[in-house]
Coordinates of C-alpha atoms in Angstrom, one line a residue:
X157 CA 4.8 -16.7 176.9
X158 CA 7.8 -14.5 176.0
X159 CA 8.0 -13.6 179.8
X160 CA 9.1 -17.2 180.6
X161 CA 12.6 -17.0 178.7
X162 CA 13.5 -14.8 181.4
X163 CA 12.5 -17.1 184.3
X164 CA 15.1 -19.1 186.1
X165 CA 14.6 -22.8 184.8
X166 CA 14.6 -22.3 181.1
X167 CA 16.8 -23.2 178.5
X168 CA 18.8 -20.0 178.8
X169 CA 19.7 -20.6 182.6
X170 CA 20.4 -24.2 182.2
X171 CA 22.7 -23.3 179.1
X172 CA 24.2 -20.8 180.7
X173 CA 24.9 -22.6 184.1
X174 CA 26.1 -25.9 181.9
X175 CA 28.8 -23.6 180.1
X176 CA 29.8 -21.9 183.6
X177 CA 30.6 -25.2 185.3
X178 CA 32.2 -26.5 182.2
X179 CA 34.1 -23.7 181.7
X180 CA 35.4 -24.0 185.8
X181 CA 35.7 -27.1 186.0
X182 CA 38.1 -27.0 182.5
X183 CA 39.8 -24.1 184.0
X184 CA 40.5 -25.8 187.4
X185 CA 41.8 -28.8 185.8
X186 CA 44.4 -26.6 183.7
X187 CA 45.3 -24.5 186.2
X188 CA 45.8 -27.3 188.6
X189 CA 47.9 -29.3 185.2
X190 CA 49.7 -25.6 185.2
X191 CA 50.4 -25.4 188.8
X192 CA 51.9 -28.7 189.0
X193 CA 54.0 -27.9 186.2
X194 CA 55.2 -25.2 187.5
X195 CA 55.7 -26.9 190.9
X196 CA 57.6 -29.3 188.8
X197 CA 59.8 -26.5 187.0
X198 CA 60.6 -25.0 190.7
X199 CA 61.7 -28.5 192.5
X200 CA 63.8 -29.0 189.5
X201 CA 65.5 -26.1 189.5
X202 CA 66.0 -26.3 193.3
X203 CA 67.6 -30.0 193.2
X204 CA 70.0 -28.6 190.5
X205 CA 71.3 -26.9 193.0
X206 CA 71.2 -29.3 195.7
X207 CA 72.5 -31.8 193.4
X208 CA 75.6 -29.1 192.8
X209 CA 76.0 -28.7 196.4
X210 CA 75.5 -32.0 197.4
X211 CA 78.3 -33.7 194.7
X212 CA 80.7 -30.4 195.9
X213 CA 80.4 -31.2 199.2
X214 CA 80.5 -34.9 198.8
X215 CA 83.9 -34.2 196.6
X216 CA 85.1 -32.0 199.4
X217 CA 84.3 -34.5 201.9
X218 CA 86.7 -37.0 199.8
X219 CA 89.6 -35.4 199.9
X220 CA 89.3 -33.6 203.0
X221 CA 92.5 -34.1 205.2
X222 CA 91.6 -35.9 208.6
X223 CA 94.5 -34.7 210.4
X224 CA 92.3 -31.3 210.5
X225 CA 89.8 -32.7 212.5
X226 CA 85.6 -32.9 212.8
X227 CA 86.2 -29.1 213.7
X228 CA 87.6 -28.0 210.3
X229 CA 84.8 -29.9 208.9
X230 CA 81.8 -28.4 210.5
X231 CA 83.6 -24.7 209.9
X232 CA 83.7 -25.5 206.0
X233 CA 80.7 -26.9 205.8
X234 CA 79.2 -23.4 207.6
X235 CA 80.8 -21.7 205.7
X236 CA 79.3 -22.9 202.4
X237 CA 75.7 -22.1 204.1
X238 CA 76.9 -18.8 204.8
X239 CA 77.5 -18.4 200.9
X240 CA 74.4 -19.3 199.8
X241 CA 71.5 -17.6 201.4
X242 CA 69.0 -20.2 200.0
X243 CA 70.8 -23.2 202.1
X244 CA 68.8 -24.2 205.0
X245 CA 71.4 -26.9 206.2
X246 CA 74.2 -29.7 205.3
X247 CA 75.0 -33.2 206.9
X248 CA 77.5 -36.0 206.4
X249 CA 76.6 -39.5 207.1
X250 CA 79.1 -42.4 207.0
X251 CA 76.8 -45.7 206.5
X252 CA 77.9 -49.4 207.8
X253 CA 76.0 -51.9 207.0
X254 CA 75.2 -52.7 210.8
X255 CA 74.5 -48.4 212.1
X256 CA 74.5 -44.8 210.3
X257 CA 76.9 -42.4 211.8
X258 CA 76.5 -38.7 211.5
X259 CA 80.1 -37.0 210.6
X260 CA 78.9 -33.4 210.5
X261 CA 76.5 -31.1 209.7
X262 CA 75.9 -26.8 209.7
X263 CA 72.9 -24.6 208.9
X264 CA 70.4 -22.5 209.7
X265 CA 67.9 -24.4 211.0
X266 CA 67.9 -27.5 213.1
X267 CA 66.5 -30.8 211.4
X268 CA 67.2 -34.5 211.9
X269 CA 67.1 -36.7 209.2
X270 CA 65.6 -40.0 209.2
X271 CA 68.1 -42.5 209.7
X272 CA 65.4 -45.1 207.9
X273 CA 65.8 -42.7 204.2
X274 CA 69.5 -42.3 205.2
X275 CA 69.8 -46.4 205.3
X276 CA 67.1 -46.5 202.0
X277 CA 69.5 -44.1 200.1
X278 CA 72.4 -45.9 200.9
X279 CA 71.5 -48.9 199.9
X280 CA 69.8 -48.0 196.7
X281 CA 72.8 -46.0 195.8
X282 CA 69.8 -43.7 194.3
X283 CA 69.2 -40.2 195.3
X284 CA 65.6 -38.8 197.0
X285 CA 64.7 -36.0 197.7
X286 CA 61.5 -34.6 200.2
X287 CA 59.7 -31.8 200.9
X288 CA 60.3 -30.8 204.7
X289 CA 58.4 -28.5 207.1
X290 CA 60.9 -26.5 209.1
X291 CA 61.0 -23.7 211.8
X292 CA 61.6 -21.5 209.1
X293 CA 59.4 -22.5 206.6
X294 CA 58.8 -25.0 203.9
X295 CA 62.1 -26.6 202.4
X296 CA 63.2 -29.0 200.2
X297 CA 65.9 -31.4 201.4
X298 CA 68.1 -34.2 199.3
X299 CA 70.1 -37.3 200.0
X300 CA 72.7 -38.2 197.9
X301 CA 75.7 -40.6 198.2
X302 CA 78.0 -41.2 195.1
X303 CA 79.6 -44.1 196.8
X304 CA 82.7 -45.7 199.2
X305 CA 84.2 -42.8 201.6
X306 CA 88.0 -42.7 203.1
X307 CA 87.8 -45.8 204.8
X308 CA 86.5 -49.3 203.7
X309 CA 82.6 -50.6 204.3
X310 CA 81.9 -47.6 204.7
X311 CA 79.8 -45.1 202.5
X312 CA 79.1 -41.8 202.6
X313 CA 75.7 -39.6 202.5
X314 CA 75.1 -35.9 202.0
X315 CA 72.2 -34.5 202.6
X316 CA 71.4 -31.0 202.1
X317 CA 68.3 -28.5 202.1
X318 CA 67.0 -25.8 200.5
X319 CA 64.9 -23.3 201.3
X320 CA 61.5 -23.4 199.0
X321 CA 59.8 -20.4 200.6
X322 CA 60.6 -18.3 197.3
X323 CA 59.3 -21.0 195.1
X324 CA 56.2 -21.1 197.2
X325 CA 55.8 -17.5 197.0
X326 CA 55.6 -17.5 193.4
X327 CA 52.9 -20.8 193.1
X328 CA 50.6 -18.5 195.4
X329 CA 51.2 -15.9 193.3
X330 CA 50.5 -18.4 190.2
X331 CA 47.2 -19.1 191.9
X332 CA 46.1 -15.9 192.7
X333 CA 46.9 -14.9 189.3
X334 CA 44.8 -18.0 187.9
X335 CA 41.9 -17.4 190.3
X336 CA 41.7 -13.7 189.0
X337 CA 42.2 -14.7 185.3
X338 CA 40.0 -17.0 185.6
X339 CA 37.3 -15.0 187.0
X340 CA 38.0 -12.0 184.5
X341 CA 37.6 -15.0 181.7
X342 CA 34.2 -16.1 183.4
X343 CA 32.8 -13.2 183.5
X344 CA 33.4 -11.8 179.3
X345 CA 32.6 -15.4 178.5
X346 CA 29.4 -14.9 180.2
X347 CA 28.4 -11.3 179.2
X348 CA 29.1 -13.0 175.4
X349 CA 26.9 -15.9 176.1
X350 CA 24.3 -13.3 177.4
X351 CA 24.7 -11.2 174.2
X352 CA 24.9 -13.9 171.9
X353 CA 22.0 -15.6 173.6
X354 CA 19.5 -12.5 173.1
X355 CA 20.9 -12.5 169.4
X356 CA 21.2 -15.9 168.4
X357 CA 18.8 -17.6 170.7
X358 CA 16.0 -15.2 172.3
X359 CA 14.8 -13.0 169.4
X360 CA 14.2 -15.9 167.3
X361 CA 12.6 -17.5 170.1
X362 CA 10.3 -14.9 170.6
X363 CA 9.6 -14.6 166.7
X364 CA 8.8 -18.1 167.0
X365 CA 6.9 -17.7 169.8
X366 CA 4.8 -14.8 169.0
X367 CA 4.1 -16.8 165.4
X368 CA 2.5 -19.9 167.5
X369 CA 0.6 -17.6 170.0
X370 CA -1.4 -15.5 167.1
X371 CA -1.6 -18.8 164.9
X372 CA -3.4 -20.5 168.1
X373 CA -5.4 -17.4 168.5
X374 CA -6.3 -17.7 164.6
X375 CA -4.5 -15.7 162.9
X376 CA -3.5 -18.1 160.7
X377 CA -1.8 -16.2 158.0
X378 CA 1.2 -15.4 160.5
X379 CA 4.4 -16.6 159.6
X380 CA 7.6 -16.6 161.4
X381 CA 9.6 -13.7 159.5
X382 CA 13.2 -15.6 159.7
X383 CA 15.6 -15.8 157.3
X384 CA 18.5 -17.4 158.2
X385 CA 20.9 -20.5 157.4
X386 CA 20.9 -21.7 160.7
X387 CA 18.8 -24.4 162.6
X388 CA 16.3 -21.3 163.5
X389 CA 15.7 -21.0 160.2
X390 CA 15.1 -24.5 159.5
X391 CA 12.6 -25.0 162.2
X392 CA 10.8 -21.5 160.6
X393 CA 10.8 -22.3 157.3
X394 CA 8.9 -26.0 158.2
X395 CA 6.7 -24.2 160.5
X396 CA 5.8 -21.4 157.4
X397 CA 4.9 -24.5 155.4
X398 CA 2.7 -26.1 158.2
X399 CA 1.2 -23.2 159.0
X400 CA 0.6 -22.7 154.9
X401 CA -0.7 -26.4 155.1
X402 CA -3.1 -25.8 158.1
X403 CA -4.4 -23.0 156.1
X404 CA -5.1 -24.9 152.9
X405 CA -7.0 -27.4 154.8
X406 CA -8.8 -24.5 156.8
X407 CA -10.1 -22.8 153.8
X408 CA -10.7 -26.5 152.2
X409 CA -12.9 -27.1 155.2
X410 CA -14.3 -24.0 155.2
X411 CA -15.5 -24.1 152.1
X412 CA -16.9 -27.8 152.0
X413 CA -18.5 -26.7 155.6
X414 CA -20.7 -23.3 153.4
X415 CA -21.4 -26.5 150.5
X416 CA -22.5 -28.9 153.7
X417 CA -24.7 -25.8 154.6
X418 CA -26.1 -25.0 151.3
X419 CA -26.6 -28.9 150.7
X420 CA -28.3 -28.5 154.4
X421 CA -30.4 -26.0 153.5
X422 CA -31.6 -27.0 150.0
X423 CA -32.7 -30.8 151.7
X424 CA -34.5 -29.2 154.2
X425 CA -36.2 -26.7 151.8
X426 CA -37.1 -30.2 149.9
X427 CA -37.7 -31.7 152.8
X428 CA -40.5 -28.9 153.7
X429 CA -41.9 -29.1 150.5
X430 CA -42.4 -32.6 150.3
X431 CA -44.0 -32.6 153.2
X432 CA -46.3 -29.7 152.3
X433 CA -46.9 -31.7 149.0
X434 CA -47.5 -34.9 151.0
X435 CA -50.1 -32.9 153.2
X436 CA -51.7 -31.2 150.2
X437 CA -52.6 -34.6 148.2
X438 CA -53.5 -36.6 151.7
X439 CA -56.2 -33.2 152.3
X440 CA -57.0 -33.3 148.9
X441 CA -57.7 -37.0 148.8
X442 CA -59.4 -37.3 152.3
X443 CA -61.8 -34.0 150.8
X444 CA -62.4 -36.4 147.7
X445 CA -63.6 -39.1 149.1
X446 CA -65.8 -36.7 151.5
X447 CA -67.1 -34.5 148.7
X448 CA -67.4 -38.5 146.5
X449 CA -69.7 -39.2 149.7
X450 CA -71.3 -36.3 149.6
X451 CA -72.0 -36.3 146.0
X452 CA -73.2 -39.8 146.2
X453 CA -75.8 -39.0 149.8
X454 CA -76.8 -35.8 148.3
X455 CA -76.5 -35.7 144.6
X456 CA -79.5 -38.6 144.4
X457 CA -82.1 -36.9 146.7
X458 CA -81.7 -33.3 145.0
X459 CA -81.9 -34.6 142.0
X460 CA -85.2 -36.5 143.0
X461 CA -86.4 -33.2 144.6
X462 CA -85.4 -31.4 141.7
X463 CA -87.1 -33.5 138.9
X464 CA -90.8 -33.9 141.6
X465 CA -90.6 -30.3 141.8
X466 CA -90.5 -29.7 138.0
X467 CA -93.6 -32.4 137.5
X468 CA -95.8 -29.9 139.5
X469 CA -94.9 -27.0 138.0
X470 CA -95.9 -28.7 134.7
X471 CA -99.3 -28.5 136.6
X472 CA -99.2 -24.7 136.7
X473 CA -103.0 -24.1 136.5
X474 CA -103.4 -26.3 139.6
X475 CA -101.4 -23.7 141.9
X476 CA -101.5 -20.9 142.7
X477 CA -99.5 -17.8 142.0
X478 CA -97.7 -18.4 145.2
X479 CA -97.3 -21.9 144.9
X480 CA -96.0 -21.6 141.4
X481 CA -93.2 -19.0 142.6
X482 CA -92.0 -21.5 145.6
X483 CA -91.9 -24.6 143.3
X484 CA -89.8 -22.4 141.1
X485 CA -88.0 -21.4 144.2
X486 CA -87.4 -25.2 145.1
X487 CA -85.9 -26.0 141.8
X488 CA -83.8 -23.2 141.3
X489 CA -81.8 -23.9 144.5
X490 CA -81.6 -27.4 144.4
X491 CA -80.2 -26.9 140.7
X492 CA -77.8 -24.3 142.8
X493 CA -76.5 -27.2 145.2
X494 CA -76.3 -29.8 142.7
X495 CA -73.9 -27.3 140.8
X496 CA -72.1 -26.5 144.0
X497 CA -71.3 -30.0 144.5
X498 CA -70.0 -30.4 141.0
X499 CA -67.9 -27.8 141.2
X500 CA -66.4 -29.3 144.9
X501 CA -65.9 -32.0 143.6
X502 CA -63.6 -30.3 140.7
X503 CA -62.0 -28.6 142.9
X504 CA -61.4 -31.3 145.1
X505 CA -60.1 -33.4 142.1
X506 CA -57.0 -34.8 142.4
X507 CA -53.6 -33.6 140.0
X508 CA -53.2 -35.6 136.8
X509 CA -50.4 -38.6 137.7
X510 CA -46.6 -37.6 136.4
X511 CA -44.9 -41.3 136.2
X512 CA -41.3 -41.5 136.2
X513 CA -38.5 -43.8 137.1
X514 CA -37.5 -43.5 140.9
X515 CA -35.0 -44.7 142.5
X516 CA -36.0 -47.0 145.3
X517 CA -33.5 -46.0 148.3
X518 CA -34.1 -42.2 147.7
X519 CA -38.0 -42.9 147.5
X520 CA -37.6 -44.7 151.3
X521 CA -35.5 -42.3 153.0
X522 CA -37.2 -39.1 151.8
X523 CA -40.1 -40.2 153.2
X524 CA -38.3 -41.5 156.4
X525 CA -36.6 -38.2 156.6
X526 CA -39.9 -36.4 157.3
X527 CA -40.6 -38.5 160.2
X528 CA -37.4 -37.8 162.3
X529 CA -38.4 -35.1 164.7
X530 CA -41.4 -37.9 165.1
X531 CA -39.5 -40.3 165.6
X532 CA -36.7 -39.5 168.3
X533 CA -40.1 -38.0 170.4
X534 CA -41.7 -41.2 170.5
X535 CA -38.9 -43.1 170.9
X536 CA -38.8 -45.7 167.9
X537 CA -36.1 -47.2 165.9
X538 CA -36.1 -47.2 162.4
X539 CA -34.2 -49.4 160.6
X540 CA -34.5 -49.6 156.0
X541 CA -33.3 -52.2 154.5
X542 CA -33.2 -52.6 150.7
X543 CA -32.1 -55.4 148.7
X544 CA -28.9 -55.4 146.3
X545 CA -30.3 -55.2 142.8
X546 CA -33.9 -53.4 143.7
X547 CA -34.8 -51.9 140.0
X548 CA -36.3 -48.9 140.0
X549 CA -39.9 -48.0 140.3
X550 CA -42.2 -46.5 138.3
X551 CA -44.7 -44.3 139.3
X552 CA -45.4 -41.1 140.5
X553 CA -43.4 -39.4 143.1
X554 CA -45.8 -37.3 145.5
X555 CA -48.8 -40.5 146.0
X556 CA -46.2 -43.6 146.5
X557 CA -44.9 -41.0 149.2
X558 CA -48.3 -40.1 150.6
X559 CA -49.3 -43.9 150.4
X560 CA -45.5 -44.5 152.6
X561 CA -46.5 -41.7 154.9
X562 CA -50.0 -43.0 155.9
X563 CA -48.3 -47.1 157.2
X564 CA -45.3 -45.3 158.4
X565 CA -47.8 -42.5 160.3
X566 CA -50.1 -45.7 161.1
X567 CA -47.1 -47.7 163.0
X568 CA -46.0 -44.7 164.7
X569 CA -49.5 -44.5 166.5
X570 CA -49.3 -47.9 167.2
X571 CA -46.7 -47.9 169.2
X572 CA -47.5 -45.0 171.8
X573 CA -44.7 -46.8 174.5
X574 CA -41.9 -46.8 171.6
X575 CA -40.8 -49.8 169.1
X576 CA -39.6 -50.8 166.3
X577 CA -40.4 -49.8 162.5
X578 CA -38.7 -51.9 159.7
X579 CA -38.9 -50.1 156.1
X580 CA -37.8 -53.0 153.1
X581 CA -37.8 -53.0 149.6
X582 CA -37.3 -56.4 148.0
X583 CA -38.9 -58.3 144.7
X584 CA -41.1 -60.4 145.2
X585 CA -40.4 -64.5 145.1
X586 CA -43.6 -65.3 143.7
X587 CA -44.5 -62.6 141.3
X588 CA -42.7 -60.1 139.1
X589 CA -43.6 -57.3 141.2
X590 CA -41.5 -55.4 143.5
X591 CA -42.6 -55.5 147.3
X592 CA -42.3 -52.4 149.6
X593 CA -42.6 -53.3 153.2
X594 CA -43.5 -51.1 156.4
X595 CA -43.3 -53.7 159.7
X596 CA -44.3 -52.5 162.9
X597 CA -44.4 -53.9 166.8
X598 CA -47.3 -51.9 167.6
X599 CA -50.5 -53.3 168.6
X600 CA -51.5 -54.7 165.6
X601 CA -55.2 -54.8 164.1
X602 CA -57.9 -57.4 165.6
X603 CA -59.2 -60.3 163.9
X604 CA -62.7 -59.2 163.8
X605 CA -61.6 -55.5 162.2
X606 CA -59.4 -56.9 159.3
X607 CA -62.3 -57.1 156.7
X608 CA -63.3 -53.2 157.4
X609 CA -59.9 -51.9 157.6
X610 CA -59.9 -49.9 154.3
X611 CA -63.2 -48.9 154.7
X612 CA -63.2 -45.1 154.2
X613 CA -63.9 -43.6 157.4
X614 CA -63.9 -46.4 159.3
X615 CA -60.7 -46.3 162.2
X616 CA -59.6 -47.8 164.8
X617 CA -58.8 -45.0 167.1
X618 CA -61.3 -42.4 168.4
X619 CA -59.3 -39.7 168.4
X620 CA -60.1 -36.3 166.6
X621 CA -58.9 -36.1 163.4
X622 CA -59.2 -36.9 159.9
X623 CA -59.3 -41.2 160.5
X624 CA -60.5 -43.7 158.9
X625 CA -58.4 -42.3 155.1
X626 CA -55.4 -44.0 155.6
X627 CA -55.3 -46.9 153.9
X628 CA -58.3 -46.5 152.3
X629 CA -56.1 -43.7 150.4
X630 CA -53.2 -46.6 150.3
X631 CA -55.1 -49.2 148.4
X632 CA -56.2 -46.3 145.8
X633 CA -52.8 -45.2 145.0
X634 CA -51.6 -48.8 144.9
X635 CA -54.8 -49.3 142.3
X636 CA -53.8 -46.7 140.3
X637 CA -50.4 -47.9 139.7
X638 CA -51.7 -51.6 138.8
X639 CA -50.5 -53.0 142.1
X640 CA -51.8 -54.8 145.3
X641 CA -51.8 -54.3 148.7
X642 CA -51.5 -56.9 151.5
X643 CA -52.0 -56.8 155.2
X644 CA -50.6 -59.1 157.8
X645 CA -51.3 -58.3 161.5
X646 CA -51.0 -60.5 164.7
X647 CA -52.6 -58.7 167.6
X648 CA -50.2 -57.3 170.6
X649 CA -47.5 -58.4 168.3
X650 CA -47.2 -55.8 165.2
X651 CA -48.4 -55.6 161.7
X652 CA -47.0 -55.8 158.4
X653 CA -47.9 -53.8 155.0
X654 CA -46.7 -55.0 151.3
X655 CA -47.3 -52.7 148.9
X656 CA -46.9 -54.7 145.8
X657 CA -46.2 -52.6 142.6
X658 CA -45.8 -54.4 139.3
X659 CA -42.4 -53.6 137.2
X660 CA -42.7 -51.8 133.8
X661 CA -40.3 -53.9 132.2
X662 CA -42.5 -57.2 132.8
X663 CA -45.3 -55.6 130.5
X664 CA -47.8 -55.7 133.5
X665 CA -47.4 -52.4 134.3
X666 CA -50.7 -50.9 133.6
X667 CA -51.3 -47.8 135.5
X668 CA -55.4 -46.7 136.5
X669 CA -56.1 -42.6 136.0
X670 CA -57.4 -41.8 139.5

């Protein structure tokens, strides 16, 4: 980045180029104001001394005795050329108001002067004086008349010129010694703005420069190490504090990002575990009602077997040795598997309830929360809605969820294509009881099936698996917190599950142990 300061089109160049014209173009205007002046100066000191010649030989010309003839005239008039070797020439003109007559005339050179600025002097009675181009060189001539000559009508016109060679000598001279001057001027001003644009402009530039570059890189503890008065130093000193300001907010961020994380982290470690707790109770509850069914197929006939077997061996003299030890035999392990089944089913026995208050938003989306992954694969929109003013519910934490997670497992596998699943919490209209709601637009359950649909182990889907426990294991959990369960299913259009759980400040609540 620094690299570019030195490159043609930057601020330095343009600077440097605006001060350079500025600088000639002001120093052609006041040498041009100079030279003119001095132009001025030199034309005035030449027509002081026309003006002197002019009036002398005007004077002269007055009082100059005719009898001695045109001749005389021309030999005094060379003669005052001859004393001045800065006269070019002189001429007389005698002026009627019908012609212009030239008297006389002497010089060096050989000019005719225009009878029209002869006339226009005349008349004005006002001197003028021109610049003329000669065989000799530049000159400057003048025509002057200071009135009536020797005779009557008639009036009387001098005009004389100067040599300005000198005086153009010296303005040449004036300009050359401008044009040098001027250069010499140009080129310290320059090698100062080149010195004073490294001091004052360039190094704080690049400090500035080299700040932004390592605070863009992230090294955002860089500051620009200015200390000055000047605009520089105002421009560092609010860049310091932005940069300080940036950093505050970077750590701030940081910092709320590594809490985010941890936050992060500790719902999805909840998350895990209440889905290994939801998994646990479902197994645990599915393996109750099997080892229930179990207990109840088995437990009759061994006991039957059991009590026939000890009848005979109350008839001990009727068998044999042999017989006597198998009957024994028969009774000792049937006793075995009736004790084996009473310990499954201890084992199998579900945790003692905990009830607490819950908050009904945070019940909803915990449990929704495990089903995302789920969710977004199948392609099904969730949407919860829960009523302004929903108390909270009482009961315990890990079965409501389980009893959530089988309708909201339920809809998903009713809608293999995708759909819609609409999670609400309301009270009820009717009842003092508060209504949680799972809506589908799966399937839905047939007619025919609607009486059997709690059954446990009866299903609607043929799939492996542990079926048929679902909502058998919903209407038990909803039992044991005093509550009711109601189904509502229109075929190829979706179904609907209230969960109806009774609110402990209506004095209904009456919870049943599992």
């Amino acid at each position: 980045m620094a690299r570019q300061i030195f490159r043609t089109k930057t601020v330095r160049f343009r600077l440097i180029t605006l001060i350079v014209v500025g600088l000639i173009l002001t120093t052609a205007a006041w040498g041009w104001i100079q030279l003119r002046a001095l132009d001025g100066i030199l034309v005035d000191q030449q027509l002081k001394r026309l003006y002197d010649v002019a009036v002398t030989v005007n004077t002269y010309y007055q009082y100059f005795p005719t009898t001695q003839g045109l001749t005389a005239l021309d030999l005094a008039l060379r003669e005052q050329v001859q004393s001045d070797g800065r006269l070019a020439r002189i001429d007389i003109f005698s002026l009627t108001p019908s012609y212009v007559d030239y008297v006389a005339g002497a010089g060096r050179v050989s000019f005719e002067w225009s009878e029209k600025e002869v006339r226009s002097v005349g008349i004005s009675r006002k001197p003028r004086h021109l610049k003329l181009s000669t065989e000799a060189g530049p000159a400057l001539g003048l025509l002057y008349t200071s009135g009536w000559g020797e005779k009557p009508g008639r009036l009387v016109v001098v005009g004389a010129i100067v040599f300005s060679r000198t005086a153009e000598e010296i303005l040449a001279q004036a300009r050359r010694l401008l044009l040098f001057s001027t250069s010499g001027l140009l080129l310290v001003l320059l090698l100062i703005l080149s010195l004073g644009y490294s001091r004052l402009i360039k190094g704080p530039l690049e400090n500035i420069v080299k700040a932004i570059d390592d605070f863009q890189a992230g090294s955002y503890t860089r500051r620009i190490p200015l200390q000055r008065d000047d605009e520089w130093g105002y421009l560092s000193s609010h860049f310091n504090r932005m940069a300080e300001e940036i950093e505050r907010v970077l750590e701030e961020n940081r910092k709320l990002t590594d809490h985010l994380e941890r936050r992060v982290q500790e719902a999805t470690a909840n998350v895990v575990e209440l889905q290994k707790q939801v998994n646990r109770l479902q197994q645990l509850t599915a393996m109750g009602y099997l080892t229930a069914t179990l207990a109840h197929d088995l437990g009759t006939p061994l006991h039957s077997i059991a009590g026939l077997a000890e009848l005979l061996l109350e008839q001990r003299e009727e068998w044999t040795a042999d017989g006597v030890r198998k009957l024994e035999l028969i009774v000792q392990q049937t006793r075995r598997l009736i004790t084996i089944i009473k310990n499954l089913k201890e084992v199998t026995k579900l945790p003692e309830p905990f009830f607490e208050y819950l908050p009904v938003p945070t019940l909803l989306q915990e449990t929704l929360s495990l089903f995302e992954p789920q969710l977004k694969r199948a392609g099904i929109k969730v949407a919860l809605i829960v009523m302004d003013g929903v108390p909270p519910l009482y009961g315990d934490r890990d079965r409501l969820q389980t009893a959530l997670f089988n309708l909201i497992q339920n809809s998903i596998e009713a809608m293999p294509q995708g759909g819609k699943i609409v999670v609400s919490a309301y009270t009820s209209p009717t009842s003092p009881m508060l209504a949680l709601s799972v809506k589908d637009t799966g399937c839905g359950i047939p007619r025919e099936l609607m009486e059997r649909i709690c059954e446990p182990f009866f299903s609607t889907h043929s799939e492996e698996g542990m079926r048929g426990l679902g909502l058998s294991i919903v209407r038990d959990i909803v039992k044991m917190h005093g509550g009711e369960m109601e189904i509502k299913s229109e075929q190829n259009k979706g179904c609907e599950v209230i969960l109806y759980m009774p609110l402990p400040e209506t004095g209904k609540f009456n919870p049943v142990n599992p």
